[in-house]
Amino acid sequence: MASNSDVHMTETANWIEKFRQKYGQSPRILHIGNIANNAYNNAKLLNNAGLDCDVICYDYYHTMGCPEWEDADFIGSVRDQFFPNWHSLEMNKFQRPLWFAQGPTKLCIRYLLAKRQSGLKSARSLWFQLGLYRFFRTCLVGNYVYKKLLSLKKIKDSYTQPVLGAYSYAKYQLKRCFINKYTRPYLRKYFPKLKTSKDLPESTKSLFEERVEEIIQRFKVNFSERSDQLLATDLIPYNSIIPLWSQLFDQYDIIQAYSTDPILPLLAGKKYFAFEHGTLRDIPFYPNTQGRITAISYSEAQHVFVTNSDCLENAHYLAGERVSYINHPYDESHGDAISGSEDLRRRLCKELDADFLFFFPTRQDWVVGTGYADKSNDIFLRAFCQLRQSGHKVGMVCCRWGKNVQESIHLLKDNQCDKYVLWQEPMGTVQFERTVKACDVVVDQFKLGSFGGIMFKAMAVGTVICTYLNEAEILNQYQELPPIINCQTEVQIVQAVQELINHPENINHLSLSAKQWIDKYHSSSLTVQTQLQQYKLLLMPD
C-alpha cells in the first residue's frame, strides 16, 4: 500500500507535468525573505519536486537565514550571529545553490534578472559580486583592520546607514587596502554606483503614488475600526525600489513573500501568496508602520500559509477563508544520513557524568520583564535538578541564546547541578540533528502550547520530545496528537522522565511512533502539496 508521501508525490508530479505540457516550462516561483531559513527550505522542497524556485534574501545575513546554517557540516563557531563570517570556518565542501541570492537588494535583483533572462555571463559576474560583497561585509567584522578603519569618521558616518553604509564600507575597504591604478576599473565594474529615487521617471513616481492611494483606501475598508489608519508616509519609503521589484516579479508565475515582505508585491500590484512563521501573532496589530503594512499586505494576499497554529485565528481575521495551515518546510529525511552521533554521545556521557541525556536547544526566555518570557525554561531546569539530586545520572546540553541565559546558569549553580550541563552556541542544523540523535530526550518550551522546528526535527530522526502542547488546539490541525511527553509542570516532568528511565523500552516505542506520525502528518510532500493546491487555483483554475 502506498504511503501518504508517495500519493502526494504522484499528485505533484502529475500536475507539474500538465503545466509543462501547457506552458513549456515548470512553474517559476520567487520566494522573498528568509528568516529562519523558511524560504530556503521551502524552495529546496519545491525545486526537488520539479518546480523552478529562486530565493531573494536581501539585506539580511543572520546565521539562521544562510544556507550554510541549514546544510553545511561546518567546523568552528560563528562569532557574530548577524554577520557570520563563513570564510573563517571549515565548510566541508559545501557550496551555495545558484537559486539563492543574498546581498544588497539591488544587486540581488540584478543577479536574478540576469539569471532569468539567460544572461549567463552577466549572471556569473553578478554572482561573484554578491559573494565579494558578503565577504567584505562580514569577514572583517571584529578584526584589527576593521576596528582601525571604523575609527575614521568617514567610515563611522557611512556605517551607520544599515544598507548603503555597508555597501560604502566594502567599497572603501577595497579601495583603501587593495586598489591602485590597475584595479580601479575592476572596482567600478563590481561596485557600480547605486541608483536613487532621482533616477526614476516622473511617470513611474505618479503610478506609485496612485498605487499608494489605492492601498490606503483598501485599508480603510478592511480595517475601518482601527484608529491608526494607514498613511502615505508608511509607504513612500518604498517608492524608489518598487519599479525594480516589479521588473523581477515579471519573471515569475508565483510570488511568495514571507514574514513582513508581502508589502512588496502588494505595492507592485502583483498577485502574491503570504507565508507567516509567527508573524501574525502580534505584528499586524501594532499601532505603527510595521503593524499597518503587515495587516494590509496579509489581508490582500491571494492566500495565506500559516505555520504556527496559535496564529490561525489572526490569519482568518485578516484574510478570511483564504488561509491554509501548513507544516514548517523541512525535509524529514535530512537527518537520516548524519553520522557521528554515537561518538558524540559517548563524549557527552563522560563529560557530564551521565547515562541519560537531554538536549535543550530552546531559546532561554523565562524571566518576566526581561524578554519575551515565552518558554518557561525554568520549569524544566528545576525538574532536571530534582532528577539529578534524587540520584538519576542525567546530563544536559543547552544552547547559549535568549535573554535569560545567565539566569538559567545561576539557577543550575544554586542547585549544584551546573557541572552536569554543557552550554554551547546555537547549532547549525547538521550539528543540531547530530546532537538530537545523541541524546535520549529533546526538550522544548512549556508555555506556548504549540510547536515548531525543534519538535518536528527531533521527531523526524526518532528522538523523544518533552514539551507542552495545547492538545485541543493541536487536534484542530491534526487527526492525532504527536506521540510526545506532554508536560507543563515540574512535577509532571519528573514523573514522566522517571517512567522513561525505569522503562527504557518506552523510548523505542515513542521513537518509532514519532517517525510514523511525521510521515503521516508532517512530511515534506504534504508541505509541497498544500502549496500546490493553492498555486493551481491561480495558474490553472480549470
Coordinates of C-alpha atoms in Angstrom, one line a residue:
M1 CA 0.0 0.0 0.0
A2 CA 1.4 3.4 -1.0
S3 CA 2.3 5.8 1.8
N4 CA 0.8 9.3 2.2
S5 CA 4.1 10.7 0.9
D6 CA 4.0 8.6 -2.2
V7 CA 0.5 9.6 -3.0
H8 CA 1.3 13.3 -2.6
M9 CA 4.5 13.0 -4.7
T10 CA 2.5 11.4 -7.5
E11 CA -0.2 14.1 -7.5
T12 CA 2.5 16.8 -7.5
A13 CA 4.4 15.2 -10.4
N14 CA 1.2 14.8 -12.5
W15 CA 0.3 18.5 -12.1
I16 CA 3.7 19.8 -12.9
E17 CA 3.9 17.7 -16.0
K18 CA 0.5 19.0 -17.0
F19 CA 1.8 22.6 -16.5
R20 CA 4.9 21.9 -18.5
Q21 CA 2.9 20.5 -21.4
K22 CA 0.7 23.6 -21.5
Y23 CA 3.4 26.3 -21.0
G24 CA 6.7 24.6 -21.9
Q25 CA 8.3 25.1 -18.5
S26 CA 7.9 24.4 -14.8
P27 CA 6.1 26.9 -12.7
R28 CA 8.5 29.7 -11.7
I29 CA 8.3 30.8 -8.1
L30 CA 10.1 33.7 -6.3
H31 CA 10.4 33.5 -2.5
I32 CA 11.1 36.8 -0.8
G33 CA 12.7 36.9 2.6
N34 CA 14.4 34.1 4.5
I35 CA 14.0 34.4 8.3
A36 CA 14.9 31.1 10.0
N37 CA 15.7 29.6 6.5
N38 CA 12.0 29.0 5.9
A39 CA 12.2 30.3 2.3
Y40 CA 15.4 28.4 1.6
N41 CA 14.0 25.1 3.0
N42 CA 10.7 25.6 1.2
A43 CA 12.4 26.3 -2.1
K44 CA 14.5 23.2 -1.8
L45 CA 11.4 21.1 -1.3
L46 CA 9.6 22.7 -4.3
N47 CA 12.7 22.5 -6.5
N48 CA 13.2 18.8 -5.7
A49 CA 9.5 18.3 -6.6
G50 CA 10.1 19.7 -10.0
L51 CA 9.2 23.4 -9.7
D52 CA 11.6 26.2 -10.5
C53 CA 12.2 28.4 -7.5
D54 CA 14.6 31.3 -6.6
V55 CA 15.0 32.9 -3.2
I56 CA 16.0 36.5 -2.6
C57 CA 17.3 37.2 0.8
Y58 CA 18.0 40.9 0.7
D59 CA 20.0 42.9 3.2
Y60 CA 19.8 40.1 5.7
Y61 CA 22.8 38.0 6.8
H62 CA 21.8 36.4 10.1
T63 CA 23.2 32.9 10.5
M64 CA 19.7 31.3 10.5
G65 CA 19.0 33.0 7.2
C66 CA 22.0 31.4 5.4
P67 CA 22.2 28.1 3.6
E68 CA 25.3 27.2 5.4
W69 CA 23.4 27.1 8.7
E70 CA 21.0 24.6 7.2
D71 CA 23.1 22.2 5.1
A72 CA 26.8 22.7 5.8
D73 CA 28.5 20.4 8.4
F74 CA 30.8 23.2 9.3
I75 CA 33.6 23.2 11.9
G76 CA 34.0 26.2 14.2
S77 CA 31.9 28.8 15.9
V78 CA 30.0 31.7 14.3
R79 CA 31.1 34.7 16.4
D80 CA 28.6 37.3 15.0
Q81 CA 25.1 35.8 14.6
F82 CA 24.0 38.8 12.5
F83 CA 27.0 38.9 10.2
P84 CA 28.5 35.4 10.1
N85 CA 32.0 35.1 8.5
W86 CA 31.6 31.7 6.8
H87 CA 35.0 32.2 5.2
S88 CA 36.7 31.6 8.6
L89 CA 35.1 28.2 9.0
E90 CA 35.8 24.7 7.5
M91 CA 32.7 24.2 5.3
N92 CA 33.4 20.6 4.2
K93 CA 33.0 21.5 0.5
F94 CA 29.5 23.0 0.9
Q95 CA 28.5 25.4 -1.9
R96 CA 25.6 27.7 -2.1
P97 CA 22.9 26.9 -4.7
L98 CA 22.7 29.4 -7.6
W99 CA 19.0 29.9 -6.9
F100 CA 19.7 31.6 -3.5
A101 CA 20.6 35.3 -3.8
Q102 CA 21.8 37.1 -0.7
G103 CA 23.2 40.6 -0.5
P104 CA 22.2 44.2 -1.1
T105 CA 18.7 44.5 -2.6
K106 CA 19.6 45.9 -6.0
L107 CA 22.5 43.6 -6.5
C108 CA 20.3 40.6 -5.7
I109 CA 17.6 41.8 -8.1
R110 CA 20.1 42.4 -10.9
Y111 CA 21.5 38.9 -10.4
L112 CA 18.1 37.2 -10.6
L113 CA 17.1 39.2 -13.6
A114 CA 20.3 38.1 -15.4
K115 CA 19.7 34.5 -14.3
R116 CA 16.1 34.5 -15.6
Q117 CA 16.8 36.4 -18.8
S118 CA 19.5 33.9 -19.9
G119 CA 22.3 36.4 -19.3
L120 CA 24.8 33.6 -18.3
K121 CA 27.9 35.7 -18.4
S122 CA 26.3 38.6 -16.6
A123 CA 24.7 36.3 -14.1
R124 CA 28.1 34.8 -13.3
S125 CA 29.6 38.2 -12.8
L126 CA 26.8 39.3 -10.5
W127 CA 27.0 36.1 -8.5
F128 CA 30.7 36.8 -8.0
Q129 CA 29.8 40.4 -6.9
L130 CA 27.3 39.1 -4.3
G131 CA 30.0 36.8 -2.9
L132 CA 32.5 39.6 -2.8
Y133 CA 30.1 41.9 -1.1
R134 CA 29.3 39.4 1.6
F135 CA 33.0 38.7 2.1
F136 CA 33.8 42.4 2.8
R137 CA 30.5 42.9 4.7
T138 CA 31.2 40.0 7.1
C139 CA 34.7 38.7 7.2
L140 CA 36.3 41.9 8.6
V141 CA 33.9 42.4 11.4
G142 CA 35.8 42.3 14.7
N143 CA 39.3 42.1 13.3
Y144 CA 42.1 44.7 13.7
V145 CA 41.8 46.3 10.2
Y146 CA 38.1 46.7 10.6
K147 CA 38.4 48.4 14.1
K148 CA 41.1 50.7 12.8
L149 CA 39.0 51.8 9.8
L150 CA 35.9 52.1 12.0
S151 CA 37.8 54.8 14.0
L152 CA 37.8 57.0 10.9
K153 CA 34.9 59.5 10.7
K154 CA 34.3 58.7 7.1
I155 CA 33.6 55.0 7.9
K156 CA 31.6 55.8 11.0
D157 CA 29.3 58.1 9.1
S158 CA 28.6 55.6 6.3
Y159 CA 28.4 52.5 8.5
T160 CA 25.5 53.9 10.5
Q161 CA 23.4 53.5 7.4
P162 CA 22.4 49.9 7.5
V163 CA 22.5 49.1 3.8
L164 CA 24.2 51.9 1.9
G165 CA 26.7 52.2 4.8
A166 CA 27.7 48.5 4.5
Y167 CA 28.0 48.9 0.7
S168 CA 30.1 52.1 1.1
Y169 CA 32.3 50.4 3.7
A170 CA 33.0 47.4 1.4
K171 CA 33.8 49.8 -1.4
Y172 CA 36.0 51.9 0.8
Q173 CA 37.9 48.9 2.2
L174 CA 38.6 47.6 -1.2
K175 CA 40.0 51.0 -2.3
R176 CA 41.9 51.5 0.9
C177 CA 43.7 48.2 1.0
F178 CA 43.9 46.9 -2.5
I179 CA 43.1 49.4 -5.2
N180 CA 45.7 51.0 -7.4
K181 CA 45.5 52.5 -10.9
Y182 CA 45.4 49.0 -12.4
T183 CA 42.5 47.8 -10.3
R184 CA 40.3 50.8 -10.3
P185 CA 38.4 49.8 -13.4
Y186 CA 37.7 46.4 -11.7
L187 CA 36.3 48.3 -8.7
R188 CA 34.0 50.4 -10.9
K189 CA 32.8 47.2 -12.6
Y190 CA 32.0 45.2 -9.5
F191 CA 30.8 48.1 -7.2
P192 CA 28.7 50.2 -9.5
K193 CA 27.1 53.4 -8.2
L194 CA 23.8 52.7 -6.6
K195 CA 20.8 54.4 -8.1
T196 CA 18.4 56.7 -6.1
S197 CA 14.9 57.8 -6.5
K198 CA 16.2 60.7 -8.6
D199 CA 16.8 58.2 -11.4
L200 CA 13.1 57.3 -11.7
P201 CA 11.0 59.0 -14.4
E202 CA 8.1 61.2 -13.2
S203 CA 5.5 58.8 -14.7
T204 CA 6.8 56.0 -12.6
K205 CA 6.6 58.1 -9.5
S206 CA 3.0 59.1 -10.2
L207 CA 2.0 55.4 -10.8
F208 CA 3.4 54.6 -7.4
E209 CA 1.5 57.4 -5.8
E210 CA -1.7 56.1 -7.3
R211 CA -1.0 52.7 -6.0
V212 CA -0.3 54.0 -2.5
E213 CA -3.7 55.8 -2.5
E214 CA -5.4 52.6 -3.6
I215 CA -3.8 50.7 -0.7
I216 CA -4.8 53.4 1.8
Q217 CA -8.4 53.1 0.6
R218 CA -8.3 49.3 0.9
F219 CA -7.0 49.7 4.5
K220 CA -9.9 52.0 5.3
V221 CA -12.3 49.3 4.1
N222 CA -10.6 46.3 5.6
F223 CA -9.8 47.9 9.0
S224 CA -12.4 50.7 9.4
E225 CA -12.4 50.0 13.2
R226 CA -8.7 50.9 13.6
S227 CA -7.8 54.3 15.0
D228 CA -4.4 54.1 13.4
Q229 CA -5.1 54.3 9.7
L230 CA -2.5 53.6 7.0
L231 CA -0.7 56.7 5.9
A232 CA 1.1 57.7 2.7
T233 CA 4.2 58.2 4.8
D234 CA 4.1 54.5 5.7
L235 CA 4.6 53.5 2.1
I236 CA 6.5 56.3 0.4
P237 CA 9.9 54.9 1.5
Y238 CA 9.4 52.1 -1.0
N239 CA 8.9 54.4 -4.0
S240 CA 12.5 54.2 -5.3
I241 CA 12.8 50.4 -5.2
I242 CA 9.3 49.1 -6.2
P243 CA 10.0 49.6 -10.0
L244 CA 13.0 47.3 -9.7
W245 CA 11.0 44.7 -7.8
S246 CA 8.3 44.9 -10.4
Q247 CA 10.8 44.0 -13.1
L248 CA 11.9 41.0 -11.1
F249 CA 8.3 39.9 -10.4
D250 CA 7.5 39.8 -14.1
Q251 CA 10.0 36.9 -14.4
Y252 CA 7.9 34.6 -12.3
D253 CA 4.5 32.8 -12.3
I254 CA 4.2 32.9 -8.5
I255 CA 5.4 35.4 -5.9
Q256 CA 5.5 34.1 -2.3
A257 CA 6.6 36.6 0.4
Y258 CA 7.5 35.7 3.9
S259 CA 7.1 37.5 7.3
T260 CA 6.6 41.2 6.6
D261 CA 7.7 41.2 3.0
P262 CA 4.2 40.7 1.3
I263 CA 4.1 44.5 1.2
L264 CA 6.5 44.4 -1.8
P265 CA 4.3 42.6 -4.3
L266 CA 1.2 44.5 -2.9
L267 CA 2.8 47.8 -3.8
A268 CA 3.9 46.5 -7.2
G269 CA 0.3 45.5 -7.9
K270 CA 1.1 41.8 -8.3
K271 CA -0.9 38.8 -7.0
Y272 CA 1.0 37.0 -4.3
F273 CA 1.0 34.4 -1.5
A274 CA 1.9 35.4 2.1
F275 CA 3.8 32.9 4.3
E276 CA 3.9 33.6 8.1
H277 CA 6.0 31.9 10.7
G278 CA 4.8 33.6 13.9
T279 CA 4.4 36.9 12.1
L280 CA 0.7 37.2 12.8
R281 CA 0.9 36.6 16.5
D282 CA 1.3 40.3 17.3
I283 CA 2.9 42.4 14.5
P284 CA -0.3 43.2 12.4
F285 CA -1.9 44.8 15.5
Y286 CA 1.0 47.1 16.4
P287 CA -0.2 50.8 16.0
N288 CA 2.8 51.7 13.9
T289 CA 4.1 51.5 10.3
Q290 CA 5.2 47.8 10.5
G291 CA 1.8 46.8 12.0
R292 CA -0.2 48.6 9.4
I293 CA 1.7 47.4 6.4
T294 CA 1.7 43.8 7.7
A295 CA -2.1 43.9 8.3
I296 CA -2.9 45.3 4.8
S297 CA -0.5 43.0 3.0
Y298 CA -1.9 39.8 4.6
S299 CA -5.5 40.9 4.2
E300 CA -4.9 41.5 0.4
A301 CA -2.9 38.3 -0.3
Q302 CA -4.1 35.7 -2.8
H303 CA -3.7 33.1 0.0
V304 CA -2.0 33.0 3.4
F305 CA 0.0 30.0 4.6
V306 CA 0.3 29.7 8.4
T307 CA 2.9 27.6 10.1
N308 CA 2.0 28.4 13.8
S309 CA -1.4 27.1 14.9
D310 CA -1.7 29.8 17.5
C311 CA -1.7 32.4 14.6
L312 CA -4.6 30.8 12.7
E313 CA -7.3 32.9 14.4
N314 CA -5.4 36.1 13.5
A315 CA -4.8 34.9 10.0
H316 CA -8.6 34.3 9.5
Y317 CA -9.3 37.7 10.9
L318 CA -7.0 39.2 8.3
A319 CA -7.6 37.1 5.2
G320 CA -11.0 35.3 5.9
E321 CA -11.1 31.8 4.4
R322 CA -8.0 32.4 2.2
V323 CA -5.9 30.6 4.8
S324 CA -4.2 27.2 5.0
Y325 CA -2.3 25.7 7.9
I326 CA 1.0 24.4 6.6
N327 CA 3.8 22.4 8.2
H328 CA 7.2 24.2 8.6
P329 CA 9.1 23.5 5.4
Y330 CA 11.6 20.7 6.1
D331 CA 12.9 17.5 4.6
E332 CA 12.2 14.9 7.2
S333 CA 14.9 12.6 5.8
H334 CA 17.6 15.4 6.3
G335 CA 19.0 13.9 9.5
D336 CA 19.0 10.2 8.5
A337 CA 22.4 10.3 6.8
I338 CA 24.1 12.3 9.5
S339 CA 26.9 10.3 11.3
G340 CA 28.9 10.8 14.4
S341 CA 26.1 10.8 17.0
E342 CA 27.3 7.6 18.7
D343 CA 30.8 9.1 19.3
L344 CA 29.2 12.4 20.5
R345 CA 27.0 10.5 23.0
R346 CA 30.0 8.7 24.5
R347 CA 31.9 12.0 24.9
L348 CA 28.9 13.8 26.4
C349 CA 28.1 11.0 28.9
K350 CA 31.7 11.0 30.1
E351 CA 32.0 14.8 30.3
L352 CA 28.7 15.2 32.1
D353 CA 28.9 12.0 34.3
A354 CA 25.6 10.9 32.9
D355 CA 23.9 7.9 31.4
F356 CA 20.7 9.7 30.3
L357 CA 21.0 12.8 28.2
F358 CA 18.7 15.8 27.5
F359 CA 19.1 18.3 24.7
F360 CA 17.6 21.6 25.5
P361 CA 18.2 23.9 22.4
T362 CA 15.3 26.2 23.1
R363 CA 15.9 30.0 23.5
Q364 CA 16.3 30.8 27.2
D365 CA 13.4 33.3 27.8
W366 CA 11.5 32.8 31.0
V367 CA 12.0 35.9 33.3
V368 CA 9.1 38.2 33.1
G369 CA 10.0 41.8 32.1
T370 CA 13.4 40.9 30.5
G371 CA 12.5 39.5 27.1
Y372 CA 9.6 37.5 25.6
A373 CA 9.3 35.3 28.6
D374 CA 7.5 32.8 26.4
K375 CA 9.4 29.5 27.0
S376 CA 9.2 28.8 30.8
N377 CA 12.6 27.2 30.6
D378 CA 12.9 27.3 34.4
I379 CA 10.3 24.7 34.9
F380 CA 12.4 22.1 33.1
L381 CA 15.7 23.3 34.7
R382 CA 14.2 22.8 38.2
A383 CA 12.9 19.4 37.2
F384 CA 16.4 18.5 35.9
C385 CA 18.0 19.5 39.2
Q386 CA 15.4 17.5 41.1
L387 CA 16.1 14.4 38.9
R388 CA 19.9 14.8 39.5
Q389 CA 19.5 15.3 43.2
S390 CA 17.3 12.2 43.5
G391 CA 20.1 10.1 42.2
H392 CA 19.5 9.9 38.5
K393 CA 22.6 10.4 36.4
V394 CA 21.1 12.8 33.9
G395 CA 23.1 15.3 31.8
M396 CA 22.0 18.1 29.5
V397 CA 23.2 20.2 26.5
C398 CA 21.8 23.7 26.4
C399 CA 22.2 26.5 23.8
R400 CA 23.5 29.8 24.8
W401 CA 20.9 32.1 23.4
G402 CA 18.0 34.2 24.7
K403 CA 17.6 36.9 27.3
N404 CA 17.9 34.7 30.3
V405 CA 21.0 32.5 29.7
Q406 CA 22.7 33.9 32.8
E407 CA 19.6 33.4 35.0
S408 CA 19.4 29.8 33.8
I409 CA 23.1 29.3 34.6
H410 CA 22.6 30.8 38.1
L411 CA 19.6 28.5 38.7
L412 CA 21.7 25.4 37.9
K413 CA 24.6 26.7 40.1
D414 CA 22.3 27.4 43.0
N415 CA 21.2 23.7 42.9
Q416 CA 24.8 22.4 42.5
C417 CA 23.9 21.0 39.0
D418 CA 25.8 23.3 36.7
K419 CA 28.6 20.8 36.2
Y420 CA 26.1 18.3 34.6
V421 CA 25.2 20.8 31.9
L422 CA 27.1 21.7 28.8
W423 CA 26.4 25.1 27.3
Q424 CA 27.1 25.5 23.5
E425 CA 26.4 28.2 20.9
P426 CA 23.3 27.8 18.8
M427 CA 23.9 25.0 16.3
G428 CA 23.5 24.7 12.6
T429 CA 21.0 22.1 11.5
V430 CA 23.5 19.3 10.8
Q431 CA 25.2 19.7 14.2
F432 CA 21.7 20.1 15.8
E433 CA 20.5 16.8 14.3
R434 CA 23.7 15.0 15.4
T435 CA 23.1 16.2 18.9
V436 CA 19.5 15.3 18.8
K437 CA 20.4 11.7 17.8
A438 CA 23.0 11.5 20.6
C439 CA 20.5 12.4 23.3
D440 CA 17.6 10.4 24.9
V441 CA 15.1 13.3 25.1
V442 CA 14.9 16.7 23.4
V443 CA 13.3 19.5 25.4
D444 CA 11.3 22.4 24.0
Q445 CA 9.0 25.1 25.6
F446 CA 6.5 24.8 28.4
K447 CA 4.2 27.8 27.9
L448 CA 3.0 28.5 24.3
G449 CA 1.3 25.1 23.7
S450 CA 2.3 25.0 20.0
F451 CA 5.3 23.5 18.3
G452 CA 7.9 24.5 15.7
G453 CA 11.2 23.4 14.3
I454 CA 12.7 21.8 17.3
M455 CA 9.9 19.3 17.8
F456 CA 9.4 18.1 14.2
K457 CA 13.2 17.9 13.5
A458 CA 13.6 15.8 16.6
M459 CA 10.7 13.6 15.8
A460 CA 11.9 13.1 12.2
V461 CA 15.0 11.3 13.5
G462 CA 13.1 9.4 16.1
T463 CA 14.1 11.2 19.3
V464 CA 11.7 11.6 22.2
I465 CA 10.3 15.1 22.8
C466 CA 9.3 16.6 26.1
T467 CA 7.3 19.8 25.8
Y468 CA 3.9 21.3 26.4
L469 CA 1.2 21.1 23.7
N470 CA -2.3 22.5 23.9
E471 CA -3.9 19.3 22.8
A472 CA -7.3 20.8 21.8
E473 CA -5.5 23.3 19.6
I474 CA -3.3 20.7 18.0
L475 CA -6.3 18.4 17.3
N476 CA -7.8 21.3 15.3
Q477 CA -5.0 20.8 12.8
Y478 CA -4.2 17.1 13.1
Q479 CA -6.3 14.0 13.5
E480 CA -3.9 12.5 16.0
L481 CA -1.7 14.0 18.7
P482 CA 2.0 13.8 18.2
P483 CA 3.5 11.0 20.4
I484 CA 5.4 13.1 22.8
I485 CA 5.8 13.6 26.6
N486 CA 3.3 16.4 27.2
C487 CA 4.1 18.2 30.4
Q488 CA 3.6 21.7 31.8
T489 CA 4.7 21.5 35.4
E490 CA 7.9 20.4 37.2
V491 CA 6.1 17.5 38.9
Q492 CA 4.8 16.2 35.6
I493 CA 8.2 16.3 34.0
V494 CA 9.9 14.5 36.9
Q495 CA 7.3 11.7 36.9
A496 CA 7.4 11.3 33.1
V497 CA 11.2 11.2 32.9
Q498 CA 11.4 8.7 35.8
E499 CA 9.0 6.5 34.0
L500 CA 11.2 6.6 30.9
I501 CA 14.4 5.9 32.8
N502 CA 12.7 2.9 34.6
H503 CA 11.2 1.6 31.4
P504 CA 13.6 2.3 28.5
E505 CA 11.5 0.2 26.2
N506 CA 9.1 3.1 26.1
I507 CA 11.8 5.2 24.4
N508 CA 11.9 2.8 21.5
H509 CA 8.1 2.8 21.2
L510 CA 8.0 6.6 21.2
S511 CA 10.8 6.8 18.7
L512 CA 9.0 4.6 16.2
S513 CA 5.7 6.3 16.8
A514 CA 7.3 9.7 16.2
K515 CA 8.7 8.8 12.8
Q516 CA 5.4 7.3 11.8
W517 CA 3.5 10.5 12.9
I518 CA 5.9 12.7 10.9
D519 CA 5.4 10.6 7.8
K520 CA 1.7 10.7 8.1
Y521 CA 1.1 14.4 9.1
H522 CA 4.3 16.4 8.7
S523 CA 6.0 15.0 5.6
S524 CA 7.7 17.3 3.1
S525 CA 5.4 16.0 0.4
L526 CA 2.4 17.2 2.3
T527 CA 4.0 20.7 2.7
V528 CA 4.5 20.8 -1.1
Q529 CA 1.0 19.6 -1.8
T530 CA -0.6 22.1 0.5
Q531 CA 1.0 24.9 -1.5
L532 CA 0.4 23.4 -4.9
Q533 CA -3.3 23.2 -4.2
Q534 CA -3.4 27.0 -4.0
Y535 CA -1.0 27.6 -6.9
K536 CA -3.3 25.5 -9.1
L537 CA -6.2 27.8 -8.4
L538 CA -4.2 30.8 -9.6
L539 CA -2.2 29.3 -12.5
M540 CA -4.6 26.6 -13.9
P541 CA -8.0 27.1 -12.3
D542 CA -9.7 24.7 -14.7

